[in-house]
Tab-separated table of C-alpha atoms in Angstrom:
chain	number	residue	atom	x	y	z
C	22	UNK	CA	49.294	46.401	-5.622
C	23	UNK	CA	47.279	48.390	-3.081
C	24	UNK	CA	45.756	45.175	-1.723
C	25	UNK	CA	49.262	43.864	-1.001
C	26	UNK	CA	50.191	47.118	0.732
C	27	UNK	CA	47.064	46.915	2.899
C	28	UNK	CA	47.919	43.319	3.870
C	29	UNK	CA	51.471	44.364	4.779
C	30	UNK	CA	50.229	47.301	6.852
C	31	UNK	CA	47.658	45.100	8.584
C	32	UNK	CA	50.380	42.542	9.314
C	33	UNK	CA	52.732	45.162	10.769
C	34	UNK	CA	49.949	46.565	12.928
C	35	UNK	CA	48.905	43.076	14.023
C	36	UNK	CA	52.424	42.169	15.148
C	37	UNK	CA	52.905	45.471	16.971
C	38	UNK	CA	49.584	45.391	18.783
C	39	UNK	CA	49.688	41.683	19.545
C	40	UNK	CA	53.030	42.188	21.264
C	41	UNK	CA	51.950	45.356	23.082
C	42	UNK	CA	48.646	43.863	24.173
C	43	UNK	CA	50.198	40.601	25.319
C	44	UNK	CA	52.676	42.536	27.423
C	45	UNK	CA	49.884	44.525	29.066
C	46	UNK	CA	47.932	41.342	29.745
C	47	UNK	CA	50.850	39.353	31.117
C	48	UNK	CA	52.652	41.933	33.280
C	49	UNK	CA	51.448	43.683	36.435
C	50	UNK	CA	50.968	47.414	36.015
C	51	UNK	CA	53.854	48.170	38.401
C	52	UNK	CA	56.251	46.255	36.161
C	53	UNK	CA	54.892	48.023	33.080
C	54	UNK	CA	55.348	51.404	34.755
C	55	UNK	CA	58.905	50.499	35.766
C	56	UNK	CA	59.704	49.467	32.184
C	57	UNK	CA	58.809	52.874	30.749
C	58	UNK	CA	55.016	52.846	30.579
C	59	UNK	CA	54.591	55.515	33.228
C	60	UNK	CA	50.991	56.099	32.188
C	61	UNK	CA	50.098	52.746	33.792
C	62	UNK	CA	50.625	54.290	37.232
C	63	UNK	CA	47.698	56.625	36.655
C	64	UNK	CA	45.116	53.998	35.734
C	65	UNK	CA	43.699	50.918	37.395
C	66	UNK	CA	45.063	47.444	36.732
C	67	UNK	CA	41.731	46.623	35.094
C	68	UNK	CA	42.145	49.508	32.660
C	69	UNK	CA	45.609	48.263	31.685
C	70	UNK	CA	44.165	44.775	31.067
C	71	UNK	CA	41.267	46.258	29.082
C	72	UNK	CA	43.651	48.177	26.827
C	73	UNK	CA	45.762	45.051	26.370
C	74	UNK	CA	42.676	43.003	25.510
C	75	UNK	CA	41.521	45.571	22.957
C	76	UNK	CA	44.962	45.581	21.348
C	77	UNK	CA	45.104	41.782	21.113
C	78	UNK	CA	41.558	41.539	19.745
C	79	UNK	CA	42.259	44.239	17.162
C	80	UNK	CA	45.490	42.516	16.116
C	81	UNK	CA	43.641	39.252	15.566
C	82	UNK	CA	40.764	41.051	13.833
C	83	UNK	CA	43.082	42.699	11.342
C	84	UNK	CA	44.350	39.404	9.977
C	85	UNK	CA	42.276	36.366	10.887
C	86	UNK	CA	38.817	37.205	9.482
C	87	UNK	CA	40.033	38.147	6.000
C	88	UNK	CA	42.601	35.333	5.931
C	89	UNK	CA	39.948	32.777	6.854
C	90	UNK	CA	37.241	34.387	4.727
C	91	UNK	CA	34.928	34.663	7.725
C	92	UNK	CA	33.340	38.087	8.288
C	93	UNK	CA	36.108	40.083	6.570
C	94	UNK	CA	34.312	43.301	7.575
C	95	UNK	CA	35.953	42.790	10.974
C	96	UNK	CA	39.323	43.872	9.529
C	97	UNK	CA	38.364	47.500	8.846
C	98	UNK	CA	36.415	47.585	12.114
C	99	UNK	CA	39.535	46.397	13.958
C	100	UNK	CA	41.655	49.063	12.274
C	101	UNK	CA	39.062	51.706	13.147
C	102	UNK	CA	39.204	50.478	16.747
C	103	UNK	CA	42.970	50.931	16.717
C	104	UNK	CA	42.524	54.494	15.460
C	105	UNK	CA	40.346	55.152	18.517
C	106	UNK	CA	42.825	53.467	20.865
C	107	UNK	CA	45.649	55.594	19.448
C	108	UNK	CA	43.590	58.765	19.838
C	109	UNK	CA	43.112	57.887	23.488
C	110	UNK	CA	46.808	57.112	23.868
C	111	UNK	CA	47.702	60.479	22.345
C	112	UNK	CA	45.484	62.270	24.873
C	113	UNK	CA	47.109	60.398	27.773
C	114	UNK	CA	50.628	61.083	26.505
C	115	UNK	CA	49.799	64.744	25.822
C	116	UNK	CA	48.619	65.170	29.398
C	117	UNK	CA	51.873	63.592	30.589
C	118	UNK	CA	53.897	65.730	28.137
C	119	UNK	CA	55.400	62.632	26.496
C	120	UNK	CA	55.850	64.077	23.016
C	121	UNK	CA	57.953	61.211	21.655
C	122	UNK	CA	55.195	58.753	22.449
C	123	UNK	CA	52.649	60.980	20.710
C	124	UNK	CA	54.739	60.698	17.536
C	125	UNK	CA	54.688	56.886	17.781
C	126	UNK	CA	50.927	56.949	18.391
C	127	UNK	CA	50.451	59.227	15.398
C	128	UNK	CA	52.350	56.859	13.083
C	129	UNK	CA	50.329	53.852	14.298
C	130	UNK	CA	47.111	55.867	13.969
C	131	UNK	CA	47.992	56.814	10.392
C	132	UNK	CA	48.741	53.194	9.441
C	133	UNK	CA	45.480	52.002	11.000
C	134	UNK	CA	43.562	54.798	9.261
C	135	UNK	CA	44.989	53.777	5.868
C	136	UNK	CA	43.929	50.170	6.465
C	137	UNK	CA	40.453	51.294	7.573
C	138	UNK	CA	40.097	53.551	4.528
C	139	UNK	CA	41.253	50.862	2.121
C	140	UNK	CA	39.216	48.031	3.597
C	141	UNK	CA	36.029	50.056	4.056
C	142	UNK	CA	36.403	51.679	0.650
C	143	UNK	CA	37.933	50.815	-2.669
C	144	UNK	CA	39.847	47.723	-1.548
C	145	UNK	CA	37.208	46.085	0.643
C	146	UNK	CA	37.546	42.358	1.123
C	147	UNK	CA	34.556	40.301	0.117
């Protein structure tokens, strides 16, 4: 049962971060800032693309390696990477006093942490 829950959580995270990362990769930072991502104004375009790339890679790493049976250890590493990305996002939003976004980051961080715990620990994929 827990294995199914971890797959569902990984799938939800993968969809969310694939969409978010693709948006950051495909849109100029000015358009992102105008659409509500005000933090993009304070960083370089390269930083926005780097964050988007990390999100896309993590999304793929959550699902593809275990689904294909190739290096399944990448799934918990990807979820741990998302924990770090969300910690960074929380710092940025805290500095900008965007408390609602911190709540979203905290939920995503918690989901990623559960996947990391489960896949590194008792429900590791072989």
